[in-house]
PDB file of C-alpha atoms in Angstrom:
ATOM      1  CA  MET A   1      55.538  -7.620 -41.216  1.00 69.00           C
ATOM      2  CA  ARG A   2      52.431  -7.129 -43.275  1.00 79.00           C
ATOM      3  CA  VAL A   3      48.947  -7.539 -42.696  1.00 82.00           C
ATOM      4  CA  ARG A   4      46.208  -8.182 -45.299  1.00 85.00           C
ATOM      5  CA  THR A   5      43.027  -6.620 -44.300  1.00 81.00           C
ATOM      6  CA  GLY A   6      41.356  -8.057 -47.318  1.00 79.00           C
ATOM      7  CA  GLY A   7      37.655  -6.726 -48.321  1.00 76.00           C
ATOM      8  CA  GLY A   8      35.948  -6.937 -44.745  1.00 69.00           C
ATOM      9  CA  PHE A   9      35.679  -3.927 -42.287  1.00 66.00           C
ATOM     10  CA  PHE A  10      38.922  -2.038 -41.115  1.00 72.00           C
ATOM     11  CA  ARG A  11      39.242   1.098 -39.777  1.00 74.00           C
ATOM     12  CA  PRO A  12      42.895   2.761 -39.782  1.00 74.00           C
ATOM     13  CA  GLU A  13      41.364   5.739 -37.506  1.00 73.00           C
ATOM     14  CA  SER A  14      41.088   3.064 -34.685  1.00 76.00           C
ATOM     15  CA  ARG A  15      44.754   2.761 -34.067  1.00 81.00           C
ATOM     16  CA  PRO A  16      44.873   4.593 -31.058  1.00 81.00           C
ATOM     17  CA  SER A  17      42.405   2.048 -29.590  1.00 83.00           C
ATOM     18  CA  ARG A  18      44.508  -0.811 -30.624  1.00 86.00           C
ATOM     19  CA  ASP A  19      47.619   0.889 -29.251  1.00 89.00           C
ATOM     20  CA  LEU A  20      45.808   1.263 -25.965  1.00 90.00           C
ATOM     21  CA  GLY A  21      44.784  -2.431 -25.995  1.00 90.00           C
ATOM     22  CA  VAL A  22      48.371  -3.574 -26.547  1.00 93.00           C
ATOM     23  CA  LEU A  23      49.382  -1.207 -23.635  1.00 93.00           C
ATOM     24  CA  LEU A  24      46.995  -2.837 -21.341  1.00 92.00           C
ATOM     25  CA  ALA A  25      48.194  -6.376 -22.613  1.00 94.00           C
ATOM     26  CA  ARG A  26      51.710  -5.575 -21.737  1.00 95.00           C
ATOM     27  CA  GLN A  27      50.568  -4.345 -18.252  1.00 93.00           C
ATOM     28  CA  LEU A  28      48.599  -7.468 -17.596  1.00 93.00           C
ATOM     29  CA  ARG A  29      51.501  -9.549 -18.545  1.00 95.00           C
ATOM     30  CA  ALA A  30      54.387  -7.786 -16.538  1.00 94.00           C
ATOM     31  CA  GLU A  31      51.822  -8.049 -13.489  1.00 91.00           C
ATOM     32  CA  ARG A  32      50.526 -11.865 -13.885  1.00 90.00           C
ATOM     33  CA  GLY A  33      53.557 -13.370 -15.486  1.00 92.00           C
ATOM     34  CA  ARG A  34      51.324 -14.716 -18.371  1.00 93.00           C
ATOM     35  CA  LEU A  35      48.860 -13.533 -20.640  1.00 96.00           C
ATOM     36  CA  ARG A  36      46.075 -15.466 -22.614  1.00 96.00           C
ATOM     37  CA  VAL A  37      44.018 -13.094 -24.959  1.00 97.00           C
ATOM     38  CA  LEU A  38      40.533 -13.791 -26.652  1.00 97.00           C
ATOM     39  CA  ASP A  39      39.765 -11.659 -29.452  1.00 96.00           C
ATOM     40  CA  LEU A  40      36.335 -12.384 -30.041  1.00 95.00           C
ATOM     41  CA  MET A  41      35.691 -10.278 -33.254  1.00 92.00           C
ATOM     42  CA  ALA A  42      39.302 -10.357 -34.905  1.00 92.00           C
ATOM     43  CA  GLY A  43      38.219  -9.104 -38.556  1.00 89.00           C
ATOM     44  CA  CYS A  44      41.553  -9.485 -40.410  1.00 89.00           C
ATOM     45  CA  GLY A  45      43.418 -10.215 -37.371  1.00 91.00           C
ATOM     46  CA  ILE A  46      45.480  -7.329 -36.781  1.00 91.00           C
ATOM     47  CA  ARG A  47      44.806  -6.880 -32.978  1.00 92.00           C
ATOM     48  CA  ALA A  48      45.390 -10.560 -32.092  1.00 94.00           C
ATOM     49  CA  LEU A  49      48.455 -10.356 -33.977  1.00 94.00           C
ATOM     50  CA  ARG A  50      50.057  -7.179 -31.853  1.00 94.00           C
ATOM     51  CA  TYR A  51      48.856  -9.089 -28.848  1.00 96.00           C
ATOM     52  CA  GLY A  52      51.283 -12.060 -29.811  1.00 95.00           C
ATOM     53  CA  ILE A  53      54.106  -9.919 -30.990  1.00 94.00           C
ATOM     54  CA  GLU A  54      54.254  -6.885 -28.784  1.00 95.00           C
ATOM     55  CA  ALA A  55      52.560  -7.839 -25.682  1.00 95.00           C
ATOM     56  CA  GLY A  56      54.089 -11.426 -25.429  1.00 94.00           C
ATOM     57  CA  ALA A  57      51.180 -13.224 -25.195  1.00 95.00           C
ATOM     58  CA  GLU A  58      51.353 -17.092 -24.854  1.00 94.00           C
ATOM     59  CA  VAL A  59      47.867 -17.999 -25.920  1.00 95.00           C
ATOM     60  CA  VAL A  60      45.959 -16.008 -28.604  1.00 96.00           C
ATOM     61  CA  TRP A  61      42.823 -17.075 -29.985  1.00 97.00           C
ATOM     62  CA  ALA A  62      41.301 -15.055 -32.743  1.00 96.00           C
ATOM     63  CA  ASN A  63      37.603 -15.505 -33.776  1.00 96.00           C
ATOM     64  CA  ASP A  64      35.393 -13.787 -36.260  1.00 94.00           C
ATOM     65  CA  ALA A  65      31.829 -15.439 -37.197  1.00 93.00           C
ATOM     66  CA  ASP A  66      32.234 -14.547 -41.116  1.00 92.00           C
ATOM     67  CA  GLY A  67      33.734 -18.042 -42.152  1.00 93.00           C
ATOM     68  CA  ASP A  68      34.872 -16.509 -45.405  1.00 92.00           C
ATOM     69  CA  ARG A  69      37.389 -14.306 -43.665  1.00 91.00           C
ATOM     70  CA  LEU A  70      38.905 -17.633 -41.835  1.00 94.00           C
ATOM     71  CA  PRO A  71      41.684 -17.968 -44.304  1.00 94.00           C
ATOM     72  CA  LEU A  72      42.771 -14.517 -44.217  1.00 92.00           C
ATOM     73  CA  LEU A  73      42.780 -14.721 -40.339  1.00 93.00           C
ATOM     74  CA  GLU A  74      44.788 -17.730 -40.072  1.00 94.00           C
ATOM     75  CA  ALA A  75      47.238 -16.377 -42.785  1.00 94.00           C
ATOM     76  CA  ASN A  76      47.966 -13.120 -40.815  1.00 92.00           C
ATOM     77  CA  LEU A  77      48.353 -15.027 -37.513  1.00 94.00           C
ATOM     78  CA  ALA A  78      50.841 -17.653 -39.118  1.00 93.00           C
ATOM     79  CA  PRO A  79      53.506 -15.936 -37.964  1.00 90.00           C
ATOM     80  CA  LEU A  80      52.392 -16.620 -33.991  1.00 90.00           C
ATOM     81  CA  GLY A  81      52.227 -19.935 -34.498  1.00 78.00           C
ATOM     82  CA  SER A  82      55.559 -20.833 -36.554  1.00 61.00           C
ATOM     83  CA  GLY A  83      57.182 -18.229 -33.433  1.00 53.00           C
ATOM     84  CA  GLU A  84      58.409 -15.796 -36.235  1.00 53.00           C
ATOM     85  CA  GLY A  85      58.272 -12.352 -34.625  1.00 47.00           C
ATOM     86  CA  ALA A  86      56.484 -13.698 -31.400  1.00 46.00           C
ATOM     87  CA  GLY A  87      57.276 -11.637 -28.509  1.00 44.00           C
ATOM     88  CA  GLU A  88      59.037 -12.484 -25.341  1.00 42.00           C
ATOM     89  CA  GLY A  89      57.828 -15.475 -23.649  1.00 40.00           C
ATOM     90  CA  ALA A  90      55.350 -16.347 -26.579  1.00 40.00           C
ATOM     91  CA  GLY A  91      54.688 -19.910 -27.540  1.00 41.00           C
ATOM     92  CA  ALA A  92      52.907 -23.088 -26.840  1.00 41.00           C
ATOM     93  CA  THR A  93      51.842 -23.840 -23.159  1.00 41.00           C
ATOM     94  CA  ALA A  94      51.498 -27.057 -21.635  1.00 36.00           C
ATOM     95  CA  ASP A  95      47.947 -27.632 -22.505  1.00 44.00           C
ATOM     96  CA  ARG A  96      47.072 -24.617 -25.059  1.00 56.00           C
ATOM     97  CA  GLU A  97      47.835 -23.783 -28.441  1.00 74.00           C
ATOM     98  CA  PRO A  98      49.888 -20.852 -28.773  1.00 88.00           C
ATOM     99  CA  VAL A  99      47.543 -19.430 -31.614  1.00 93.00           C
ATOM    100  CA  ARG A 100      43.866 -20.594 -32.375  1.00 94.00           C
ATOM    101  CA  CYS A 101      41.643 -19.378 -35.132  1.00 96.00           C
ATOM    102  CA  SER A 102      37.870 -19.876 -35.432  1.00 96.00           C
ATOM    103  CA  ALA A 103      34.730 -18.639 -37.063  1.00 96.00           C
ATOM    104  CA  LEU A 104      32.101 -18.900 -34.589  1.00 96.00           C
ATOM    105  CA  THR A 105      29.658 -16.538 -33.372  1.00 95.00           C
ATOM    106  CA  ALA A 106      30.761 -14.503 -29.832  1.00 95.00           C
ATOM    107  CA  GLN A 107      27.649 -16.427 -28.146  1.00 95.00           C
ATOM    108  CA  GLN A 108      29.064 -19.736 -29.284  1.00 96.00           C
ATOM    109  CA  LEU A 109      32.595 -19.376 -28.563  1.00 97.00           C
ATOM    110  CA  LEU A 110      31.844 -17.801 -24.928  1.00 97.00           C
ATOM    111  CA  ALA A 111      29.399 -20.403 -24.204  1.00 97.00           C
ATOM    112  CA  GLY A 112      32.251 -23.197 -25.260  1.00 96.00           C
ATOM    113  CA  CYS A 113      34.627 -21.279 -22.938  1.00 96.00           C
ATOM    114  CA  LEU A 114      32.025 -21.518 -20.032  1.00 96.00           C
ATOM    115  CA  LEU A 115      31.617 -25.181 -20.139  1.00 96.00           C
ATOM    116  CA  GLU A 116      35.330 -25.915 -20.639  1.00 95.00           C
ATOM    117  CA  ARG A 117      36.227 -23.472 -18.044  1.00 94.00           C
ATOM    118  CA  ARG A 118      38.516 -21.427 -20.119  1.00 95.00           C
ATOM    119  CA  ARG A 119      39.563 -17.914 -19.101  1.00 95.00           C
ATOM    120  CA  PHE A 120      41.986 -15.406 -20.435  1.00 96.00           C
ATOM    121  CA  GLU A 121      43.753 -12.674 -18.566  1.00 95.00           C
ATOM    122  CA  LEU A 122      42.531 -10.202 -21.353  1.00 95.00           C
ATOM    123  CA  VAL A 123      39.150 -10.486 -23.296  1.00 96.00           C
ATOM    124  CA  ASP A 124      39.113  -8.229 -26.271  1.00 94.00           C
ATOM    125  CA  LEU A 125      35.232  -7.290 -27.347  1.00 92.00           C
ATOM    126  CA  ASP A 126      35.328  -5.207 -30.225  1.00 85.00           C
ATOM    127  CA  GLY A 127      31.774  -5.571 -31.957  1.00 77.00           C
ATOM    128  CA  PHE A 128      29.102  -3.804 -34.128  1.00 78.00           C
ATOM    129  CA  GLY A 129      26.551  -1.791 -31.937  1.00 81.00           C
ATOM    130  CA  CYS A 130      26.170  -2.178 -28.186  1.00 84.00           C
ATOM    131  CA  PRO A 131      27.678  -5.209 -26.543  1.00 87.00           C
ATOM    132  CA  THR A 132      25.695  -5.514 -23.576  1.00 89.00           C
ATOM    133  CA  VAL A 133      24.064  -8.843 -24.572  1.00 90.00           C
ATOM    134  CA  LEU A 134      27.285 -10.540 -24.641  1.00 93.00           C
ATOM    135  CA  LEU A 135      28.682  -8.988 -21.156  1.00 93.00           C
ATOM    136  CA  PRO A 136      27.574 -11.640 -18.855  1.00 93.00           C
ATOM    137  CA  LEU A 137      29.136 -14.467 -21.023  1.00 95.00           C
ATOM    138  CA  ALA A 138      32.223 -12.219 -21.546  1.00 95.00           C
ATOM    139  CA  LEU A 139      32.846 -11.584 -17.972  1.00 93.00           C
ATOM    140  CA  GLU A 140      32.758 -15.714 -17.437  1.00 94.00           C
ATOM    141  CA  ALA A 141      35.620 -15.859 -19.789  1.00 96.00           C
ATOM    142  CA  VAL A 142      38.021 -13.031 -17.995  1.00 94.00           C
ATOM    143  CA  ALA A 143      40.246 -14.525 -15.380  1.00 92.00           C
ATOM    144  CA  PHE A 144      40.198 -13.296 -11.755  1.00 85.00           C
ATOM    145  CA  ASP A 145      42.198  -9.676 -11.862  1.00 85.00           C
ATOM    146  CA  GLY A 146      41.991 -10.076 -15.810  1.00 91.00           C
ATOM    147  CA  ALA A 147      40.614  -7.348 -17.997  1.00 92.00           C
ATOM    148  CA  LEU A 148      37.778  -6.874 -20.426  1.00 92.00           C
ATOM    149  CA  TYR A 149      38.217  -4.541 -23.202  1.00 92.00           C
ATOM    150  CA  VAL A 150      35.035  -3.378 -24.865  1.00 89.00           C
ATOM    151  CA  ALA A 151      34.381  -1.342 -27.753  1.00 84.00           C
ATOM    152  CA  SER A 152      31.003   0.024 -28.386  1.00 82.00           C
ATOM    153  CA  THR A 153      30.008   1.366 -31.959  1.00 80.00           C
ATOM    154  CA  ASP A 154      26.389   2.689 -30.855  1.00 82.00           C
ATOM    155  CA  GLY A 155      26.862   6.377 -30.954  1.00 80.00           C
ATOM    156  CA  ARG A 156      23.148   7.183 -31.033  1.00 84.00           C
ATOM    157  CA  SER A 157      21.230   5.422 -28.013  1.00 85.00           C
ATOM    158  CA  PRO A 158      23.731   6.475 -25.540  1.00 83.00           C
ATOM    159  CA  THR A 159      24.188  10.132 -26.354  1.00 83.00           C
ATOM    160  CA  GLY A 160      20.336  10.599 -26.180  1.00 82.00           C
ATOM    161  CA  HIS A 161      19.169  10.560 -29.858  1.00 86.00           C
ATOM    162  CA  ASP A 162      17.547   7.064 -29.393  1.00 86.00           C
ATOM    163  CA  ARG A 163      16.258   6.850 -26.142  1.00 85.00           C
ATOM    164  CA  PRO A 164      14.002   3.536 -26.551  1.00 88.00           C
ATOM    165  CA  ALA A 165      17.121   1.779 -27.607  1.00 87.00           C
ATOM    166  CA  ALA A 166      19.221   3.190 -24.713  1.00 86.00           C
ATOM    167  CA  ILE A 167      16.439   1.834 -22.424  1.00 86.00           C
ATOM    168  CA  ARG A 168      16.469  -1.505 -23.954  1.00 85.00           C
ATOM    169  CA  SER A 169      20.393  -1.750 -24.023  1.00 85.00           C
ATOM    170  CA  LEU A 170      21.500   0.373 -21.316  1.00 85.00           C
ATOM    171  CA  GLY A 171      18.728   0.617 -18.931  1.00 85.00           C
ATOM    172  CA  ALA A 172      18.620   4.418 -18.943  1.00 83.00           C
ATOM    173  CA  ALA A 173      16.999   6.957 -20.514  1.00 81.00           C
ATOM    174  CA  ALA A 174      20.023   9.024 -22.099  1.00 81.00           C
ATOM    175  CA  ARG A 175      19.528  12.607 -22.719  1.00 80.00           C
ATOM    176  CA  ALA A 176      21.348  15.080 -25.489  1.00 83.00           C
ATOM    177  CA  HIS A 177      23.639  16.912 -23.500  1.00 79.00           C
ATOM    178  CA  PRO A 178      26.994  18.958 -23.964  1.00 82.00           C
ATOM    179  CA  ALA A 179      28.642  16.197 -22.601  1.00 81.00           C
ATOM    180  CA  SER A 180      27.010  13.366 -24.348  1.00 82.00           C
ATOM    181  CA  TRP A 181      30.442  11.155 -25.180  1.00 83.00           C
ATOM    182  CA  GLU A 182      31.009  11.479 -21.307  1.00 82.00           C
ATOM    183  CA  LEU A 183      27.957  10.291 -20.354  1.00 83.00           C
ATOM    184  CA  ALA A 184      27.956   7.515 -23.115  1.00 84.00           C
ATOM    185  CA  LEU A 185      31.236   6.066 -21.291  1.00 83.00           C
ATOM    186  CA  ARG A 186      29.637   6.152 -18.063  1.00 84.00           C
ATOM    187  CA  LEU A 187      26.398   4.431 -19.215  1.00 85.00           C
ATOM    188  CA  GLN A 188      28.417   1.733 -20.725  1.00 86.00           C
ATOM    189  CA  LEU A 189      30.768   1.320 -17.527  1.00 84.00           C
ATOM    190  CA  GLY A 190      27.655   1.614 -15.581  1.00 85.00           C
ATOM    191  CA  VAL A 191      26.248  -1.695 -17.559  1.00 87.00           C
ATOM    192  CA  ILE A 192      29.484  -3.574 -17.079  1.00 87.00           C
ATOM    193  CA  ALA A 193      29.675  -2.772 -13.104  1.00 86.00           C
ATOM    194  CA  ARG A 194      25.908  -3.823 -12.737  1.00 88.00           C
ATOM    195  CA  THR A 195      26.651  -6.991 -14.668  1.00 90.00           C
ATOM    196  CA  ALA A 196      29.630  -7.898 -12.780  1.00 88.00           C
ATOM    197  CA  TRP A 197      27.754  -7.297  -9.352  1.00 86.00           C
ATOM    198  CA  ALA A 198      25.070  -9.316 -10.571  1.00 88.00           C
ATOM    199  CA  MET A 199      27.777 -12.344 -10.993  1.00 87.00           C
ATOM    200  CA  GLY A 200      28.958 -12.027  -7.712  1.00 84.00           C
ATOM    201  CA  ARG A 201      32.014  -9.955  -8.885  1.00 79.00           C
ATOM    202  CA  GLY A 202      33.673  -6.518  -9.044  1.00 73.00           C
ATOM    203  CA  CYS A 203      34.597  -3.998 -11.390  1.00 71.00           C
ATOM    204  CA  GLY A 204      37.800  -1.923 -10.787  1.00 66.00           C
ATOM    205  CA  ARG A 205      40.381   0.088 -12.257  1.00 59.00           C
ATOM    206  CA  CYS A 206      38.197   1.346 -15.180  1.00 59.00           C
ATOM    207  CA  SER A 207      39.864   3.460 -17.517  1.00 56.00           C
ATOM    208  CA  ARG A 208      38.162   5.013 -20.719  1.00 53.00           C
ATOM    209  CA  SER A 209      38.806   6.900 -23.673  1.00 51.00           C
ATOM    210  CA  VAL A 210      36.462   8.300 -26.573  1.00 44.00           C
ATOM    211  CA  ARG A 211      37.097   9.463 -29.915  1.00 44.00           C
ATOM    212  CA  ALA A 212      34.425  11.010 -32.502  1.00 38.00           C
ATOM    213  CA  ALA A 213      32.392   7.666 -32.730  1.00 39.00           C
ATOM    214  CA  PRO A 214      33.291   4.385 -30.934  1.00 40.00           C
ATOM    215  CA  PHE A 215      34.299   4.138 -27.567  1.00 47.00           C
ATOM    216  CA  ALA A 216      36.309   1.404 -25.232  1.00 54.00           C
ATOM    217  CA  PRO A 217      36.608   0.972 -21.776  1.00 56.00           C
ATOM    218  CA  PRO A 218      38.416  -1.586 -20.331  1.00 62.00           C
ATOM    219  CA  CYS A 219      37.592  -2.918 -16.852  1.00 65.00           C
ATOM    220  CA  SER A 220      39.415  -5.521 -14.749  1.00 63.00           C
ATOM    221  CA  SER A 221      37.646  -8.143 -13.151  1.00 60.00           C
ATOM    222  CA  GLY A 222      37.919  -9.386  -9.610  1.00 58.00           C
ATOM    223  CA  ASP A 223      36.303 -11.473  -6.982  1.00 52.00           C
ATOM    224  CA  GLY A 224      35.339  -9.658  -4.314  1.00 44.00           C
ATOM    225  CA  GLN A 225      35.118 -12.685  -1.928  1.00 42.00           C
ATOM    226  CA  ARG A 226      38.542 -14.402  -2.427  1.00 43.00           C
ATOM    227  CA  ARG A 227      40.868 -12.002  -0.650  1.00 40.00           C
ATOM    228  CA  GLU A 228      40.740  -8.992   1.675  1.00 39.00           C
ATOM    229  CA  ARG A 229      43.147  -7.519  -0.606  1.00 38.00           C
ATOM    230  CA  ARG A 230      40.870  -7.347  -3.314  1.00 38.00           C
ATOM    231  CA  ARG A 231      37.925  -5.911  -1.575  1.00 36.00           C
ATOM    232  CA  THR A 232      39.566  -2.772  -1.476  1.00 36.00           C
ATOM    233  CA  TRP A 233      38.994  -1.718  -4.984  1.00 36.00           C
ATOM    234  CA  ALA A 234      36.762  -4.380  -6.349  1.00 40.00           C
ATOM    235  CA  TRP A 235      33.520  -2.915  -5.214  1.00 43.00           C
ATOM    236  CA  TRP A 236      34.780   1.005  -5.507  1.00 47.00           C
ATOM    237  CA  PRO A 237      31.705   1.932  -8.264  1.00 51.00           C
ATOM    238  CA  THR A 238      28.876   1.172  -5.531  1.00 56.00           C
ATOM    239  CA  ALA A 239      30.386   4.160  -3.611  1.00 59.00           C
ATOM    240  CA  MET A 240      30.512   6.421  -6.480  1.00 58.00           C
ATOM    241  CA  ALA A 241      27.049   5.547  -8.213  1.00 60.00           C
ATOM    242  CA  ALA A 242      25.388   8.744  -8.975  1.00 59.00           C
ATOM    243  CA  ALA A 243      23.125  10.914 -11.368  1.00 62.00           C
ATOM    244  CA  ILE A 244      24.201  13.648 -13.556  1.00 63.00           C
ATOM    245  CA  ASN A 245      21.827  16.626 -14.170  1.00 65.00           C
ATOM    246  CA  ARG A 246      22.141  19.440 -16.337  1.00 67.00           C
ATOM    247  CA  CYS A 247      19.863  22.666 -15.576  1.00 70.00           C
ATOM    248  CA  ARG A 248      18.771  24.030 -18.962  1.00 71.00           C
ATOM    249  CA  ALA A 249      17.671  27.650 -17.470  1.00 73.00           C
ATOM    250  CA  CYS A 250      21.191  28.703 -16.503  1.00 66.00           C
TER     251      CYS A 250
END
């Protein structure tokens, strides 16, 4: 199946992160028996298409704020709507379209989902720069025990090369460090955890990956108040919160 990338931003080197997203989606569907996916910044739609074909998502909503790319997005995702190449279990549900494309800002789309009480087992937030500003609304769109898959392309502030920006976006004065990328991941995960705690939710079963540039930590979301079973893991980051220091004298 061919995908046209068009003239917009596309990184062939980011395929490992796309592969991880598909693996996460397959796991979510196997555990929950259904999979609804929201791709907030879909670009050409390659991730959304793979979620439908390879992970068997019943509902795929692909969005990109660039209205000029909407025809390309619709063309690339047409096989999902027609059922061609769709994964096992894909198709329309009683009250949702199997595939939907839109050209809204992420804030507009997430606000609409909040008003309409739409939630998804997987929310893919692969934007430019630091995604902190979108986290509260994005977490509202995640179904309980669902997952938020976040990518950040801000490599300067969390690695200590722009400390004022790190304070603004991450609430931490990041320092340049031999393990800067590991610290960047921990800072991003910390922001996600703090946002979830402020909303009365837990953030658990986090995993993370890092390459030379963007990094993408997926986190599952749970309501720590709903069942005792969830309480065993939903609040684990509070017991692990700590500072990391490095002695420059030795």
